[in-house]
Amino acid sequence: MTGGVVMAGVTAGMTDPDRIWSEAALRLRAEIGEGPFSSYIAPSTVRLDGSGQLVLVTPTVYARDWVRKNALRRMNELWLGLDGLSRRLDVRCRAEMGSAPPACAIPRSDTALPAAAAIPMATVPPVADGARAVRAAGLQDRLTFDTFVEGQGNAFALAIARQAATWADGHFNPIVFCGPYGYGKTHLLNAIAWEAQRLRPDAKVVYLTAERFLSTFVRAMQDRSTAAFKDSLRGADMLLIDDVQFVGGKASTQEELLSTLTALIEDGKRIVLSADRPPMALTEVEPRLRSHLASGLTCPVEPADRALKLAVARHRLEALGRLGVVSGQARPDVLEHLVDRTPGSMRELEGTVNTLAAVAGPRLSALTVEEVKGLLGAALRGGPDRRITVDEIQKTVADHFSLKQADLLSERRTRAVARPRQIAMWLCKQHTTRSYPDIGRRFGGRDHTTVLHGVRKVEELMAADDQIARDVEALTRKLRG
């Protein structure tokens, strides 16, 4: 087609860019095929620059160069055949255009153009799109900054998450939130996605789990649509991937993720990820990818202390109260009982609170601890109330690590003994009323500063080493069970 040819069924001389592009893009998609169109054209928009020039704005430099080389001439032939003002299209990447307002959007497959082969990327919709759009995006609408409960173990992670969500300039890319299962990493990624999209409605924010990244990539290879898959991600302004450790052991997927991260960082896009360990501890991940993940900011999300767990339980019951599930407030000793009998993750605590709300309803504020025990029964893992002693903790820890109780009290400093000793000190601080000096005396007459160092070391390791976290949780179960 030359510049003067009119498309069948379309009247020449239109001036509305949106209508012109709808018609031109329809023909272009049919000519160049679904794969290239979805990869390089669909993520783009048509805008007017400051001088009134119509510009096709691509998300990346790579896409701009592809369009300029392979499609721009044909685009202009189609455009000029329709535009009564005889305007021409230029092509630039988003970074070259700044924040110029869009003149018209590329028609999506659910409007004027034939349906595209769907690649289920979890692109965040504007918040106003409602719950249906939220579910489609893979996000949970209740996981926002407003519902995140701050405590000593997550204050730094929360501050970094808020900063990332504001699109603030900084030196940390990628950001990796790491820590044990169930302590708020997914909540933070959801909150970042929602807030980032609210602050920049025109931005492309993509959230997905590592499992979805893997399954979608495999499907794209089977369907021979890897180009569309790649550019769906590389067109993102912000990419968030949850539980990135699950890409470990899968060579082709790791290679694709590494290429995606490299391309996004080179284009100045934002990357936020989560993992159950710090990047360099992800031994199942290929070294180049591991190094890439560690090149930005590693931000620990530490296990919650008792005060934070109490705040989370209270906050959850208040939320259920607003929904009409319960009425009134739980007594402080009831909340303490729930927390003390649910020593696992925050998710497990939330499940216990949900169970209480379901059985209590309007009687919540009147319930006593004894009544809660009767109502929840086996739902509370800890069993009956009983006092845990330092001696019991020492014996349980020694047995767990195949040591003798005397080893924990000895002067031996090898890691095989020192680490279990520190874990036992941490458990004593968590599950007894003993002071640091008293605990030190019960561990062979050690100074209180040694105990304090041991407790802090275990808290640090629980966020960085999933084996330590599993050991602590298993020991807590034994002590409570």
PDB file of N, CA and C in Angstrom, residues 174-178 189 239-244 257 261 271-275 293:
ATOM      1  N   PRO A 174      18.487  -4.311  41.724  1.00  0.00           N
ATOM      2  CA  PRO A 174      17.169  -4.616  42.287  1.00  0.00           C
ATOM      3  C   PRO A 174      17.145  -4.528  43.809  1.00  0.00           C
ATOM      4  N   ILE A 175      15.926  -4.481  44.356  1.00  0.00           N
ATOM      5  CA  ILE A 175      15.705  -4.629  45.790  1.00  0.00           C
ATOM      6  C   ILE A 175      15.202  -6.049  46.024  1.00  0.00           C
ATOM      7  N   VAL A 176      15.834  -6.747  46.972  1.00  0.00           N
ATOM      8  CA  VAL A 176      15.430  -8.119  47.291  1.00  0.00           C
ATOM      9  C   VAL A 176      15.036  -8.178  48.768  1.00  0.00           C
ATOM     10  N   PHE A 177      13.758  -8.429  49.030  1.00  0.00           N
ATOM     11  CA  PHE A 177      13.296  -8.652  50.397  1.00  0.00           C
ATOM     12  C   PHE A 177      13.471 -10.131  50.705  1.00  0.00           C
ATOM     13  N   CYS A 178      14.130 -10.450  51.812  1.00  0.00           N
ATOM     14  CA  CYS A 178      14.396 -11.852  52.110  1.00  0.00           C
ATOM     15  C   CYS A 178      14.049 -12.160  53.564  1.00  0.00           C
ATOM     16  N   LEU A 189       5.394  -6.714  48.667  1.00  0.00           N
ATOM     17  CA  LEU A 189       5.393  -6.628  47.205  1.00  0.00           C
ATOM     18  C   LEU A 189       4.034  -6.194  46.680  1.00  0.00           C
ATOM     19  N   LEU A 239       8.936  -4.177  37.745  1.00  0.00           N
ATOM     20  CA  LEU A 239       8.702  -5.616  37.745  1.00  0.00           C
ATOM     21  C   LEU A 239       8.888  -6.139  39.160  1.00  0.00           C
ATOM     22  N   LEU A 240       7.884  -6.855  39.671  1.00  0.00           N
ATOM     23  CA  LEU A 240       7.943  -7.449  41.003  1.00  0.00           C
ATOM     24  C   LEU A 240       7.759  -8.956  40.872  1.00  0.00           C
ATOM     25  N   ILE A 241       8.715  -9.726  41.403  1.00  0.00           N
ATOM     26  CA  ILE A 241       8.643 -11.182  41.341  1.00  0.00           C
ATOM     27  C   ILE A 241       8.761 -11.727  42.755  1.00  0.00           C
ATOM     28  N   ASP A 242       7.780 -12.531  43.153  1.00  0.00           N
ATOM     29  CA  ASP A 242       7.702 -13.082  44.506  1.00  0.00           C
ATOM     30  C   ASP A 242       8.286 -14.490  44.531  1.00  0.00           C
ATOM     31  N   ASP A 243       9.026 -14.803  45.612  1.00  0.00           N
ATOM     32  CA  ASP A 243       9.609 -16.143  45.819  1.00  0.00           C
ATOM     33  C   ASP A 243      10.541 -16.536  44.682  1.00  0.00           C
ATOM     34  N   VAL A 244      11.506 -15.685  44.397  1.00  0.00           N
ATOM     35  CA  VAL A 244      12.385 -15.898  43.245  1.00  0.00           C
ATOM     36  C   VAL A 244      13.246 -17.142  43.400  1.00  0.00           C
ATOM     37  N   LEU A 257      15.397 -15.001  33.061  1.00  0.00           N
ATOM     38  CA  LEU A 257      15.236 -14.019  34.135  1.00  0.00           C
ATOM     39  C   LEU A 257      16.442 -13.094  34.190  1.00  0.00           C
ATOM     40  N   LEU A 261      16.207  -9.059  33.750  1.00  0.00           N
ATOM     41  CA  LEU A 261      16.686  -8.114  34.763  1.00  0.00           C
ATOM     42  C   LEU A 261      17.739  -7.177  34.175  1.00  0.00           C
ATOM     43  N   ILE A 271      13.083  -2.891  39.757  1.00  0.00           N
ATOM     44  CA  ILE A 271      12.926  -4.321  39.987  1.00  0.00           C
ATOM     45  C   ILE A 271      12.863  -4.564  41.493  1.00  0.00           C
ATOM     46  N   VAL A 272      11.842  -5.290  41.919  1.00  0.00           N
ATOM     47  CA  VAL A 272      11.680  -5.659  43.329  1.00  0.00           C
ATOM     48  C   VAL A 272      11.374  -7.147  43.384  1.00  0.00           C
ATOM     49  N   LEU A 273      12.100  -7.875  44.233  1.00  0.00           N
ATOM     50  CA  LEU A 273      11.915  -9.312  44.323  1.00  0.00           C
ATOM     51  C   LEU A 273      11.851  -9.741  45.779  1.00  0.00           C
ATOM     52  N   SER A 274      11.405 -10.969  46.007  1.00  0.00           N
ATOM     53  CA  SER A 274      11.465 -11.546  47.345  1.00  0.00           C
ATOM     54  C   SER A 274      12.042 -12.944  47.249  1.00  0.00           C
ATOM     55  N   ALA A 275      12.662 -13.389  48.342  1.00  0.00           N
ATOM     56  CA  ALA A 275      13.236 -14.730  48.409  1.00  0.00           C
ATOM     57  C   ALA A 275      13.246 -15.162  49.860  1.00  0.00           C
ATOM     58  N   LEU A 293      21.335 -10.624  41.484  1.00  0.00           N
ATOM     59  CA  LEU A 293      20.334 -10.354  42.513  1.00  0.00           C
ATOM     60  C   LEU A 293      20.943  -9.641  43.717  1.00  0.00           C
TER      61      LEU A 293
END
